[in-house]
Short mmCIF file of C-alpha atoms and ligand atoms in Angstrom, two decimals:
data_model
loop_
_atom_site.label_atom_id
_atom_site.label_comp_id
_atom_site.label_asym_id
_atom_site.label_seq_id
_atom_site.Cartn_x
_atom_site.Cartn_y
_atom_site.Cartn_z
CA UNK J 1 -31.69 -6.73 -33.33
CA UNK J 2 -33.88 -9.32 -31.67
CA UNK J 3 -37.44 -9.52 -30.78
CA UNK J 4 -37.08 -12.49 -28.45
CA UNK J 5 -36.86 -11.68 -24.58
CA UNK J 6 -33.55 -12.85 -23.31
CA UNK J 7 -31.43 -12.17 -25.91
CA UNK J 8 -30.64 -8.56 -24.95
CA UNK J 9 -28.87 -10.23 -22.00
CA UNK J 10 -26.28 -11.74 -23.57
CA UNK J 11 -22.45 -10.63 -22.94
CA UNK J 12 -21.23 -10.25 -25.37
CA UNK J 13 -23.94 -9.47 -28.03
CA UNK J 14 -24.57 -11.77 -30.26
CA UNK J 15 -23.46 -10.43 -33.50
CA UNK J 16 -26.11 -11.98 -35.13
CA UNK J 17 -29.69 -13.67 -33.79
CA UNK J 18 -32.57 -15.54 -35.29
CA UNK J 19 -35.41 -15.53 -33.58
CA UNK J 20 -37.97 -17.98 -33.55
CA UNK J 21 -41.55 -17.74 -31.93
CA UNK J 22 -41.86 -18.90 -28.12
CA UNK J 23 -40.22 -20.64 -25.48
CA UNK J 24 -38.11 -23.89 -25.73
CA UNK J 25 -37.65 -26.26 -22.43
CA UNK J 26 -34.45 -27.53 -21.64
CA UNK J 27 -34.05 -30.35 -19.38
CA UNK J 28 -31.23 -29.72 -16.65
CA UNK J 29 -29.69 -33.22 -17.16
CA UNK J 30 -29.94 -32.51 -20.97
CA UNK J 31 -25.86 -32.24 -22.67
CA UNK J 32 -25.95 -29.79 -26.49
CA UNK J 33 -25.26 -31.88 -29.11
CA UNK J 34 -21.72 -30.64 -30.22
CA UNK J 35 -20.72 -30.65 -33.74
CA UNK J 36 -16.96 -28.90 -34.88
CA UNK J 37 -16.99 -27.54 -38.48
CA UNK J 38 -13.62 -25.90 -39.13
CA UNK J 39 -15.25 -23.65 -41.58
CA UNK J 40 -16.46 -21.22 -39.50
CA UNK J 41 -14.05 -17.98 -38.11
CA UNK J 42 -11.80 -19.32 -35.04
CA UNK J 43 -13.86 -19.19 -31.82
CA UNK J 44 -16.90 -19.01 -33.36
CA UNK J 45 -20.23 -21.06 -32.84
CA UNK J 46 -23.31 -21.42 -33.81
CA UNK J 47 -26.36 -21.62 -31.32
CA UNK J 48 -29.59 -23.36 -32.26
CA UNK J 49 -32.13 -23.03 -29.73
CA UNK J 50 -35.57 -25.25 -30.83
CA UNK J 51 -37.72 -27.62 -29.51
CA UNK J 52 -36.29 -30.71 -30.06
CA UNK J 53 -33.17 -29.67 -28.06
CA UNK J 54 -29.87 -27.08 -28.07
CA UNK J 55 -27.44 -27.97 -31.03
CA UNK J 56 -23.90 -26.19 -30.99
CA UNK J 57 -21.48 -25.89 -34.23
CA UNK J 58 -18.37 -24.65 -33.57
CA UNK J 59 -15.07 -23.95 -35.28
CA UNK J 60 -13.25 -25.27 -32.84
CA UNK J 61 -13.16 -26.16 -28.99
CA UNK J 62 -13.09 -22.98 -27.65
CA UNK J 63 -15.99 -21.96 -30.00
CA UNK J 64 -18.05 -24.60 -28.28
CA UNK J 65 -17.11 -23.21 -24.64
CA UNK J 66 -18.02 -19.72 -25.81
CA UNK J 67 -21.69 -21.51 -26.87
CA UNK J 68 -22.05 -23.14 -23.47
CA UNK J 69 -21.24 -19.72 -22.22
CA UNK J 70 -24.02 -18.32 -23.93
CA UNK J 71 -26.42 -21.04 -23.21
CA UNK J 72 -25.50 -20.13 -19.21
CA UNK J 73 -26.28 -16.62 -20.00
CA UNK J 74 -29.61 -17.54 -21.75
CA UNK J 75 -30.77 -19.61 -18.72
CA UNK J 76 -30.33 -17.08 -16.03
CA UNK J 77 -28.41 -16.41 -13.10
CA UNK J 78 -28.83 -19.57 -11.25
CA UNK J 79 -27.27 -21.47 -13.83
CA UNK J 80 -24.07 -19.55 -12.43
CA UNK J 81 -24.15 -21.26 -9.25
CA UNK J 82 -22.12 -23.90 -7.91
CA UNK J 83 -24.79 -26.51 -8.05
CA UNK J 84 -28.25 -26.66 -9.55
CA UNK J 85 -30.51 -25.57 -7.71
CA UNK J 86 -33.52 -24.53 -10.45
CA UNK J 87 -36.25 -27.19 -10.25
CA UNK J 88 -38.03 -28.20 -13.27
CA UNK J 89 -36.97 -27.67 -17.37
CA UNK J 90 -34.82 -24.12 -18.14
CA UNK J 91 -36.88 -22.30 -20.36
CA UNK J 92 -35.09 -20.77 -22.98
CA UNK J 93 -35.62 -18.84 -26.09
CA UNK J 94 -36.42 -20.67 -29.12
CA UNK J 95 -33.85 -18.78 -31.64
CA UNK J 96 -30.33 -19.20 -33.52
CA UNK J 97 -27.01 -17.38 -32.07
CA UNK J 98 -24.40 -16.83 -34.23
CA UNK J 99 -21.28 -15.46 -33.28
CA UNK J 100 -17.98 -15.18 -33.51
CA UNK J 101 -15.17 -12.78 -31.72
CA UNK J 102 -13.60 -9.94 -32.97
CA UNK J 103 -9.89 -9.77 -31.67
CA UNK J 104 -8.06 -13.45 -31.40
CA UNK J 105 -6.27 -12.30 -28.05
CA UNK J 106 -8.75 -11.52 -25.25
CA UNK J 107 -6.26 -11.55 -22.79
CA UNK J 108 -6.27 -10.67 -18.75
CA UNK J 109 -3.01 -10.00 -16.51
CA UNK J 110 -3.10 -11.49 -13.17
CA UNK J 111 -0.18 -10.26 -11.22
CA UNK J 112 0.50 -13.27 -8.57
CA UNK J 113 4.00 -11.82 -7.89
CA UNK J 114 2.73 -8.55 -5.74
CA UNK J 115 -0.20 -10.17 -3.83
CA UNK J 116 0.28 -14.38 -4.60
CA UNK J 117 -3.54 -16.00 -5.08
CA UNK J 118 -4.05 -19.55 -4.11
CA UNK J 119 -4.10 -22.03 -6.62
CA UNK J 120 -7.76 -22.41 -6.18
CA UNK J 121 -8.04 -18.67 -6.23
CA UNK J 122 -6.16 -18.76 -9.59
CA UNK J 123 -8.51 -21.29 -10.87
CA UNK J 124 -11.74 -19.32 -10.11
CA UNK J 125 -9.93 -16.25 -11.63
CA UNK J 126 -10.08 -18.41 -14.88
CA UNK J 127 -13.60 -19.68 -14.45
CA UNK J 128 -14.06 -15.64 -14.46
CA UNK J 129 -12.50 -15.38 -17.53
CA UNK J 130 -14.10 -18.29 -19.24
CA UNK J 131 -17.61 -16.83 -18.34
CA UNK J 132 -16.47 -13.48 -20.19
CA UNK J 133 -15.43 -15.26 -23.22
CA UNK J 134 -11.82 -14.21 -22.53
CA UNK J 135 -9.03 -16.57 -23.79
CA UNK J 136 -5.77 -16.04 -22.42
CA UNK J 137 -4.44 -15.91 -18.84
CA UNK J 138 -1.36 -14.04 -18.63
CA UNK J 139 0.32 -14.91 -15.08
CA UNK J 140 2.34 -12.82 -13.78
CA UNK J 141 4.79 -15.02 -11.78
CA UNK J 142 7.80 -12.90 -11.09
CA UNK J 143 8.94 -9.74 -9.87
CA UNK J 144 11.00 -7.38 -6.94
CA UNK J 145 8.14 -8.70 -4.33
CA UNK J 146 7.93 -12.66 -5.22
CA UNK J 147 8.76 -15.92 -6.82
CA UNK J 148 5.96 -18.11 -7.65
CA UNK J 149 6.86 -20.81 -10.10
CA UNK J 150 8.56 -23.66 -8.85
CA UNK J 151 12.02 -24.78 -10.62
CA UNK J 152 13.48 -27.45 -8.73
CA UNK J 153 17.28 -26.67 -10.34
CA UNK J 154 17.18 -23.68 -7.96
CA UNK J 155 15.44 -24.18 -4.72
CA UNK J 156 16.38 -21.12 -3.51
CA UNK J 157 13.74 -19.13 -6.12
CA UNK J 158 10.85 -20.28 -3.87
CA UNK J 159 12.63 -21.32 -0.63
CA UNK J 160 13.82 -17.50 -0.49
CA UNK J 161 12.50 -15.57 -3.06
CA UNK J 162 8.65 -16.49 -2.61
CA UNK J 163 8.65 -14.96 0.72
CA UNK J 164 8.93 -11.50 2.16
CA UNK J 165 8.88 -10.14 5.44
CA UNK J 166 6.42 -7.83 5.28
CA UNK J 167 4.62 -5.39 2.83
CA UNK J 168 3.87 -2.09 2.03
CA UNK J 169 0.79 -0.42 2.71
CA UNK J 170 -0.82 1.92 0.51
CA UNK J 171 1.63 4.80 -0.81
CA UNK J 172 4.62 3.46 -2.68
CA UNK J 173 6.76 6.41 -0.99
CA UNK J 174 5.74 5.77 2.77
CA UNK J 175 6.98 4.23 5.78
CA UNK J 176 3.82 2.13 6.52
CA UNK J 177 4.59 -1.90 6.77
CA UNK J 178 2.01 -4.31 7.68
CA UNK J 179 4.66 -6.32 9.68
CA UNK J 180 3.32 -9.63 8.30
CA UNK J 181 4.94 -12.12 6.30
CA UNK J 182 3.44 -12.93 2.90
CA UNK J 183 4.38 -15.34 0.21
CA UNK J 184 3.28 -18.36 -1.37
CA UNK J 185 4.47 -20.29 -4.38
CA UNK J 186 2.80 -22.76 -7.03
CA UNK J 187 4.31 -26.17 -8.10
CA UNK J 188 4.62 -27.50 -11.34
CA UNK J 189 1.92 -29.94 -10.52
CA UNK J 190 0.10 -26.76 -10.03
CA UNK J 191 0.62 -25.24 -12.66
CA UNK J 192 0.66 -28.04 -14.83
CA UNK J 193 -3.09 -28.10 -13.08
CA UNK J 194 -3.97 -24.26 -13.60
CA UNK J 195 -2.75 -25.13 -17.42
CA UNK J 196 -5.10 -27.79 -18.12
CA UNK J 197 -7.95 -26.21 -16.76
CA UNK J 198 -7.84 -23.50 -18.22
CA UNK J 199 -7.47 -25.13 -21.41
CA UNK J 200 -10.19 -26.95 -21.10
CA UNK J 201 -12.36 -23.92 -20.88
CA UNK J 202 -10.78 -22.60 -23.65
CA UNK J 203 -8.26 -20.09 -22.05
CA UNK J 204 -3.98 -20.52 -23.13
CA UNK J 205 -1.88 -19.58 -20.12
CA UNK J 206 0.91 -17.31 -21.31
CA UNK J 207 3.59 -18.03 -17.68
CA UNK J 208 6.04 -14.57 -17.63
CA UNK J 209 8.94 -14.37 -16.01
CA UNK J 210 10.64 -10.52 -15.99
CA UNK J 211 13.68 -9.78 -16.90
CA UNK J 212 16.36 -8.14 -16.19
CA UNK J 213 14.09 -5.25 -14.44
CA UNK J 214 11.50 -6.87 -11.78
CA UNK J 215 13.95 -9.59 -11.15
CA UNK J 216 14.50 -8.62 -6.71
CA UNK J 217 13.09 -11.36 -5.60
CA UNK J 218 15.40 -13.74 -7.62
CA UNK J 219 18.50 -12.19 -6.31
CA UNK J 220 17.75 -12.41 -2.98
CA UNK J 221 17.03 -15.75 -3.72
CA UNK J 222 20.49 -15.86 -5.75
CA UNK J 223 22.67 -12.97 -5.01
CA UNK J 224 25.31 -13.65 -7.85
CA UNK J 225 22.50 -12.97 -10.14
CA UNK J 226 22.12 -9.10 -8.99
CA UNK J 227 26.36 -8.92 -9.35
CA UNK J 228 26.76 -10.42 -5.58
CA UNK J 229 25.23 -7.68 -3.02
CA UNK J 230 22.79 -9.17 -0.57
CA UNK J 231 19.54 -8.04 -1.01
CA UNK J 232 16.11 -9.07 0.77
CA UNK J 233 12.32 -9.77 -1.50
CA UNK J 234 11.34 -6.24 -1.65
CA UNK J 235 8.64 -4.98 0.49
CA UNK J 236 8.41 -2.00 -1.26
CA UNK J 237 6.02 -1.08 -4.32
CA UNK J 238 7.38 0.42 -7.06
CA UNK J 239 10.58 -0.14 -9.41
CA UNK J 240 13.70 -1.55 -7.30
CA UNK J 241 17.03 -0.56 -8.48
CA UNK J 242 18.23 -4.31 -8.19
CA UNK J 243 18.38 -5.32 -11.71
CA UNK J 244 19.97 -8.88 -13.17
CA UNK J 245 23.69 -8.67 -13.87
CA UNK J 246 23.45 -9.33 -17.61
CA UNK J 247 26.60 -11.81 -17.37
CA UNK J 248 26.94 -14.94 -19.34
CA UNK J 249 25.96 -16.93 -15.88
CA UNK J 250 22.98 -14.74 -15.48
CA UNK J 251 22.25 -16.17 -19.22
CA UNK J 252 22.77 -19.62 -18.78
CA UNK J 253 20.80 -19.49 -15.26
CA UNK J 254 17.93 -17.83 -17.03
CA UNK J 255 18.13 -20.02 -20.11
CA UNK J 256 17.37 -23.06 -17.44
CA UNK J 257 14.87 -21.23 -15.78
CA UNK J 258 12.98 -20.64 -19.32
CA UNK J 259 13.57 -24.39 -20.65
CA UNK J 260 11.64 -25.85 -17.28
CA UNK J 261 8.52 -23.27 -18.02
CA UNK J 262 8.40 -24.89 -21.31
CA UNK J 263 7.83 -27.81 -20.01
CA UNK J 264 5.14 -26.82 -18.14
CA UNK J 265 3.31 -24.18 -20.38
CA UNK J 266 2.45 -25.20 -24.09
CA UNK J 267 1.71 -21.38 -24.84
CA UNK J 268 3.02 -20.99 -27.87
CA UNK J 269 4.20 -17.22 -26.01
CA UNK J 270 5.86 -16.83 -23.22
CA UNK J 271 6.32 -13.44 -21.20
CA UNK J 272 9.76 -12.10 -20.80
CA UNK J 273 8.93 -9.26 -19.51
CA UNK J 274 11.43 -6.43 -20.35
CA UNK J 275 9.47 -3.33 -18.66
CA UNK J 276 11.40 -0.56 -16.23
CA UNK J 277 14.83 -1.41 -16.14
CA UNK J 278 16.25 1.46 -13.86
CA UNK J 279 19.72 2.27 -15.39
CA UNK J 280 19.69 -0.04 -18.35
CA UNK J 281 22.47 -0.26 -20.55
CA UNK J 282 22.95 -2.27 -24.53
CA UNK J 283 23.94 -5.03 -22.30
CA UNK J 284 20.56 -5.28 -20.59
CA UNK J 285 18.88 -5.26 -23.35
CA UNK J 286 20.79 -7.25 -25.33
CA UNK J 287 19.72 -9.63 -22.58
CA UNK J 288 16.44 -9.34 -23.24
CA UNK J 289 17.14 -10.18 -27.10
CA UNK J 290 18.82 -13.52 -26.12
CA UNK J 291 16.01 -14.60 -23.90
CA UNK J 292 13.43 -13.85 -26.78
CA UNK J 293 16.10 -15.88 -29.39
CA UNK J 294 16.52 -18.39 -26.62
CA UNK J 295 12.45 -18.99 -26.89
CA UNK J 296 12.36 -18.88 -30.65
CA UNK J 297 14.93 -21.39 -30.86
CA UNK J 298 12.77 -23.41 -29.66
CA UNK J 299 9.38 -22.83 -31.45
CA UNK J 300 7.70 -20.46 -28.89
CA UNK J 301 7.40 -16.45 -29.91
CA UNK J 302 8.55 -14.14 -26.53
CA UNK J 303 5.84 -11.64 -25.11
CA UNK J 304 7.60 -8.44 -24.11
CA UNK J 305 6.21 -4.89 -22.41
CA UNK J 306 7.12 -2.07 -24.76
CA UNK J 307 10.21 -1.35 -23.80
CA UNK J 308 12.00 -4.07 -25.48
CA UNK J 309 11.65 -1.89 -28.66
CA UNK J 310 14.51 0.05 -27.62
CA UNK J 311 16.79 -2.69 -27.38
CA UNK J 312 18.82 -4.49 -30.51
CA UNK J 313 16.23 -6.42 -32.85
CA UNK J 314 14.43 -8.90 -31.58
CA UNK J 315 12.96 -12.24 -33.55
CA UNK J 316 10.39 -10.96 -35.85
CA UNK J 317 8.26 -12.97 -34.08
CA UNK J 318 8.23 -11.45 -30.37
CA UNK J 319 5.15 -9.92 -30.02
CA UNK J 320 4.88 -6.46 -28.27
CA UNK J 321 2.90 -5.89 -25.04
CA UNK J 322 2.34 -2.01 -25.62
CA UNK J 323 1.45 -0.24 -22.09
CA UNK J 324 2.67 2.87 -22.01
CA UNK J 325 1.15 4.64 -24.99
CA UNK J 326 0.04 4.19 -28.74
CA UNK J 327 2.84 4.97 -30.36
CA UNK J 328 4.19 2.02 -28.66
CA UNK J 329 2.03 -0.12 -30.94
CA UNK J 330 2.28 1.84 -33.79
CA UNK J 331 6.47 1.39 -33.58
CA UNK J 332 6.72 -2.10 -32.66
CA UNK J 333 3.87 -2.79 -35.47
CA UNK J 334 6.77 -0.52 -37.78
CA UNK J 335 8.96 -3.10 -36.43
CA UNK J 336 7.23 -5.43 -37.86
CA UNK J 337 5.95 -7.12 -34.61
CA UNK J 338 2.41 -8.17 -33.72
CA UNK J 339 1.32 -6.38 -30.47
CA UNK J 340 -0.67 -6.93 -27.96
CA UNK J 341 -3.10 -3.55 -27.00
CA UNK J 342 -2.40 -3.51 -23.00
CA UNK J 343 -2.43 0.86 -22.24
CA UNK J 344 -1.83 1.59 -18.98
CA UNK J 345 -4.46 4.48 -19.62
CA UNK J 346 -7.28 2.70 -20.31
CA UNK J 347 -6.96 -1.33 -19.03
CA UNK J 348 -5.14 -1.33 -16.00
CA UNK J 349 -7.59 -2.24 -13.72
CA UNK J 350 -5.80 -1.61 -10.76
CA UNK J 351 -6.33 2.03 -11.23
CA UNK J 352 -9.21 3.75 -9.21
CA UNK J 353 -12.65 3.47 -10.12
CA UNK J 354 -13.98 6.88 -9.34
CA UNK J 355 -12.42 10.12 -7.57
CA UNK J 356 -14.73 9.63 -4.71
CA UNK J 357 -12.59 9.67 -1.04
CA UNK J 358 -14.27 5.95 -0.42
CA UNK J 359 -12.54 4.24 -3.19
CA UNK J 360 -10.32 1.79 -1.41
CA UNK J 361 -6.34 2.45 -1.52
CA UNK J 362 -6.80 4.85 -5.06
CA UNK J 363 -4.20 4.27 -7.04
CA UNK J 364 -3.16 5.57 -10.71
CA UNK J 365 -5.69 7.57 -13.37
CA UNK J 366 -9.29 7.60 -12.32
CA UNK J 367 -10.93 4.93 -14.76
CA UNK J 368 -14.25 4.62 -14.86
CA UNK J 369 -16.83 1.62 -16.41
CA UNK J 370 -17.82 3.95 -18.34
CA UNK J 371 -14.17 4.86 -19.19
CA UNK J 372 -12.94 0.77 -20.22
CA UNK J 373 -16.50 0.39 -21.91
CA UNK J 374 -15.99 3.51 -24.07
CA UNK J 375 -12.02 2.57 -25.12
CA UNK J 376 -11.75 2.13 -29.14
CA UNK J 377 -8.37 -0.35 -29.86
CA UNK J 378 -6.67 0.83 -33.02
CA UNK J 379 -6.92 -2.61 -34.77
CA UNK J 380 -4.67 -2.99 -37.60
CA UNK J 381 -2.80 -5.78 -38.89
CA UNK J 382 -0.02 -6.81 -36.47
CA UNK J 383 -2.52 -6.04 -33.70
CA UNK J 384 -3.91 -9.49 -32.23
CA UNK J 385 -6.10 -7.99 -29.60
CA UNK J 386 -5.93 -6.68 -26.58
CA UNK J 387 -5.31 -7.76 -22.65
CA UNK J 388 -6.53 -5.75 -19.23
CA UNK J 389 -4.33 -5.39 -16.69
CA UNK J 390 -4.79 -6.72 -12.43
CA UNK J 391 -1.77 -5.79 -11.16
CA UNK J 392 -1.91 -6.52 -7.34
CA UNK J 393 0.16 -4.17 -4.87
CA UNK J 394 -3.10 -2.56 -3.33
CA UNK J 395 -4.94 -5.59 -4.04
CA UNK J 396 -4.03 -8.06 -1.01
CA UNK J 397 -6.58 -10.39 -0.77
CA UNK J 398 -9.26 -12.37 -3.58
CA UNK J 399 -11.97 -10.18 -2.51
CA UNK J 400 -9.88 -6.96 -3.29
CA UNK J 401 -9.22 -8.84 -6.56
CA UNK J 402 -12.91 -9.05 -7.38
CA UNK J 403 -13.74 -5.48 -6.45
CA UNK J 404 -10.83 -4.04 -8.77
CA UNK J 405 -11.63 -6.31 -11.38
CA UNK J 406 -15.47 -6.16 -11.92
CA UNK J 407 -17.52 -5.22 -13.56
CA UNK J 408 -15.18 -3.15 -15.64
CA UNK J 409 -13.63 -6.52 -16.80
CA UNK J 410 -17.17 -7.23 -18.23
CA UNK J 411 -16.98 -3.84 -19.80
CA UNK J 412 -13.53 -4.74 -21.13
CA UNK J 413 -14.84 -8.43 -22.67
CA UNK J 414 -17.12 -6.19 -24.84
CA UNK J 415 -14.41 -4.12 -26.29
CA UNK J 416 -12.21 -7.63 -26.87
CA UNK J 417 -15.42 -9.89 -28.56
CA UNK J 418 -17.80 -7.06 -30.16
CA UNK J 419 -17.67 -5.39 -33.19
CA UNK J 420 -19.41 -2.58 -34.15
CA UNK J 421 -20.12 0.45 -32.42
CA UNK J 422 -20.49 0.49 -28.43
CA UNK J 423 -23.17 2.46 -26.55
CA UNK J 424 -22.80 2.65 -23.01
CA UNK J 425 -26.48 3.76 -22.33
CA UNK J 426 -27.36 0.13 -23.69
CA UNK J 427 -24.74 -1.99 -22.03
CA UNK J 428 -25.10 -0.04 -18.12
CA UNK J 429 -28.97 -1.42 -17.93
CA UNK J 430 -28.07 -4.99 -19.82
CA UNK J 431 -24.97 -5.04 -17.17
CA UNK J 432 -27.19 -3.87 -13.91
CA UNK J 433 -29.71 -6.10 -14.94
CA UNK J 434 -28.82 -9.23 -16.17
CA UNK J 435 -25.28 -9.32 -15.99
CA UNK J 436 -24.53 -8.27 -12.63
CA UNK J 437 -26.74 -10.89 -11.33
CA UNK J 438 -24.76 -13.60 -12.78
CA UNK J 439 -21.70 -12.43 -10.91
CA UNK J 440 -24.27 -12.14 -7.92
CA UNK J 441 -24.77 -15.69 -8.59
CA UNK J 442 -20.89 -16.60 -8.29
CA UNK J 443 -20.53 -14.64 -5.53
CA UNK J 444 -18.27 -12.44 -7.31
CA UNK J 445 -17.62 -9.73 -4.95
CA UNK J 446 -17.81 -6.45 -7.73
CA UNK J 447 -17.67 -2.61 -7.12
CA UNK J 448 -21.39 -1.80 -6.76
CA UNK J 449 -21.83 0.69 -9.81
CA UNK J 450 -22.72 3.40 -7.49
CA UNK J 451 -19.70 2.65 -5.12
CA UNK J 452 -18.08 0.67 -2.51
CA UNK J 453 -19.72 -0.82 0.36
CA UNK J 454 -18.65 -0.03 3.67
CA UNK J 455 -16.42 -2.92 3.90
CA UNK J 456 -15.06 -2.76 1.27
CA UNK J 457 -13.38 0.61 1.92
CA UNK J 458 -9.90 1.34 3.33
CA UNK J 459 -10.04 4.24 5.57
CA UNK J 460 -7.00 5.44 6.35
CA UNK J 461 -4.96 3.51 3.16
CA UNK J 462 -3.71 6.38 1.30
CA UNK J 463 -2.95 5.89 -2.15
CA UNK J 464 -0.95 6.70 -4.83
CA UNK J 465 -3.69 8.49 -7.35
CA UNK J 466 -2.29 10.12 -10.10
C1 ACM G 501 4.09 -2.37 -16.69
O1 ACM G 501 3.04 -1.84 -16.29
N1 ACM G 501 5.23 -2.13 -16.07
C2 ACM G 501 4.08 -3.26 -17.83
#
């Protein structure tokens, strides 16, 4: 497509490029001139590369984030570093970049319940995010292992239910316990924090809380919630049989719980969760129905995982997370709801990387970058894109974040942004050669492609591969 050097490099492609002869210098101190022109397609931005200096046009502000992105990309890996430390002008490629993305939700699930992440670790996550041109941030805050979000009307959330005494390791079937306490919460000053920082990079943070499946950790916290039995933060992986008691108190408790996340998360969605309710009966799912008409009572659209389909109708406007298969998206988009692509067979990227004995604590379907790169999403109308999944029970620590996570996530931004056809024999030497350097450069700890490092093993850990 393009004839000058450099361009090749860029992830995602540009859709389109023109070139112009030679090299242009940038001076480090020198800021693009920015310029917002609501005519072009959302997210999209304009480029121009010339002597005289880098211009950006964008439709909007996250069009002009995705442009600084791919001015980074153009100047190399060091401009991926912490602090500059390139002496002398960038030299760039003189040229035009115009591009624009091809699904609206570019989405990435960080699961904070399982395995919590510092708020600086959370923050990072999104810089990750940013530099792969994805937009939305979908925490994970709740579940049978952990309360993060703070709601000062109930203390007890985070005073009990953001702690547990221990955790699993490896198998979800097994006796093995760490014997170490883990837990953490965020505040809202936190997350009002991890909110506007994220915005400013052009990423929406869509907050979930799960109900009435997930929901252990808040009835420890709250016992009367689970229908009174005592019950400690699960240390367990896996489904726990402690659901919510789907009682008008359970209601109006949860209808608090909702109101103070809306004060903290502009989204206009918000996660309700919904997924693997052991035992669930019309009245826990007419549960979920009130929490999604609780939400678009007040002007925000509910995110649940596919199972909410089975309950009674929801708003029209709750949009479906389908994980489990793609007839999930094809009913809910029946239904007349917009979905969110999210299969658990091709973008959960908790599942193991190869079949090799070395991968670290294998878990689920063996899924390749090879595998994520080479996944076609249906689109369709109701479809708004698509979202990768880092759920967190094997993954206790940032750096086992960053292992599960990359490079396929790179593979995955590809799928969300590009259009056209894919070719994996192009994107492995663009990846291994100019892309992996940049995560090099932020000290992004990825899966080497031709497998983990010594350390970065788990001898011993077995699994749960499927
Ligand atoms: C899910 O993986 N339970 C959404």
């Amino acid at each position: 497509m393009s004839t000058v050097p450099g361009f090749g490099a860029l992830l995602p492609r540009p859709v389109s490029v023109r070139p112009a002869p030679g090299e242009c210098l940038l001076d480090p101190a020198a800021r693009p001139e920015v310029v917002l022109v609501p005519e072009l397609p959302a997210e999209g931005y304009r480029l121009e590369i010339g002597r005289d200096g880098v211009r950006i046009t964008a439709a909007d502000a996250a069009g002009a984030c995705h442009a600084e992105q791919t001015l980074r990309q153009l100047k190399g890996p060091d401009a991926f570093r912490a602090a500059n430390i390139h002496s002398g002008p960038w030299r760039l490629p003189c040229g035009v970049v115009t591009d624009h993305p091809r699904f609206r939700w570019r989405g990435c699930l960080l699961d904070v319940a399982r395995h919590f992440r510092t708020k600086a670790e959370v923050l990072r996550f999104t810089d990750l995010l940013a530099t792969h041109k994805l937009n939305v941030l979908h925490l994970h805050l709740t579940d049978d292992q952990g309360w993060r979000p703070e709601i000062p009307r109930y203390p007890r959330l985070t005073a009990v239910g953001a702690w547990r005494r221990e955790s699993m390791v490896g198998r979800h079937d097994g006796p093995e316990r760490d014997g170490r306490p883990h837990g953490g919460f965020y505040t809202r000053a936190d997350l009002r924090e991890i909110v506007a920082y994220a915005a400013a990079r052009g990423i929406t943070v869509v907050p979930e809380i799960d109900v009435p499946g997930h929901s252990r950790a808040a009835i420890a916290a709250y016992p009367d919630l689970g229908g009174g039995a005592e019950v400690d933060v699960w240390t367990s992986w896996g489904v726990s049989a402690e659901v919510l008691d789907p009682s008008e108190s359970t209601m109006d408790f949860y209808r608090s719980v909702f109101d103070e996340l809306l004060e903290i998360f502009p989204a206009p969605v918000i996660g309700i969760g919904g997924d693997e309710v052991p035992g669930a009966t019309a009245a826990h799912r007419g549960f979920v129905a009130r929490i999604a008409e609780h939400l678009h009572a007040r002007g925000r659209r509910a995110l649940g995982w596919d199972e909410v389909l089975d309950g009674p109708p929801l708003p029209s406007d709750t949009i479906i997370g389908a994980w489990r298969d793609g007839a999930a998206a094809a009913r809910a988009a029946a239904a007349g709801h917009d979905v969110v692509l999210c299969p658990e067979r091709h973008v959960y990227l908790d599942h193991r990387q190869s079949a090799h004995p070395d991968e670290p604590v294998p878990a689920g379907f063996v899924r390749t970058l090879a595998d994520v790169h080479g996944w076609e999403p249906e689109a369709g109308p109701h479809v708004l894109g698509v979202q990768a999944q880092v759920w967190t029970e094997h993954l206790d620590s940032v750096r086992r974040v960053d292992y599960a996570a990359f490079p396929r996530l790179a593979a995955f931004a590809e799928v969300a942004w590009s259009s056209g056809r894919r070719d994996y024999t192009e994107f492995l030497p663009r990846l291994r050669e100019h892309h992996l350097p940049r995560l090099d450069a932020l000290g992004v700890e990825y899966r080497p492609l031709d497998g983990p490092l010594p350390w970065q093993t788990r001898p011993g850990v077995q699994g749960r591969p499927r």
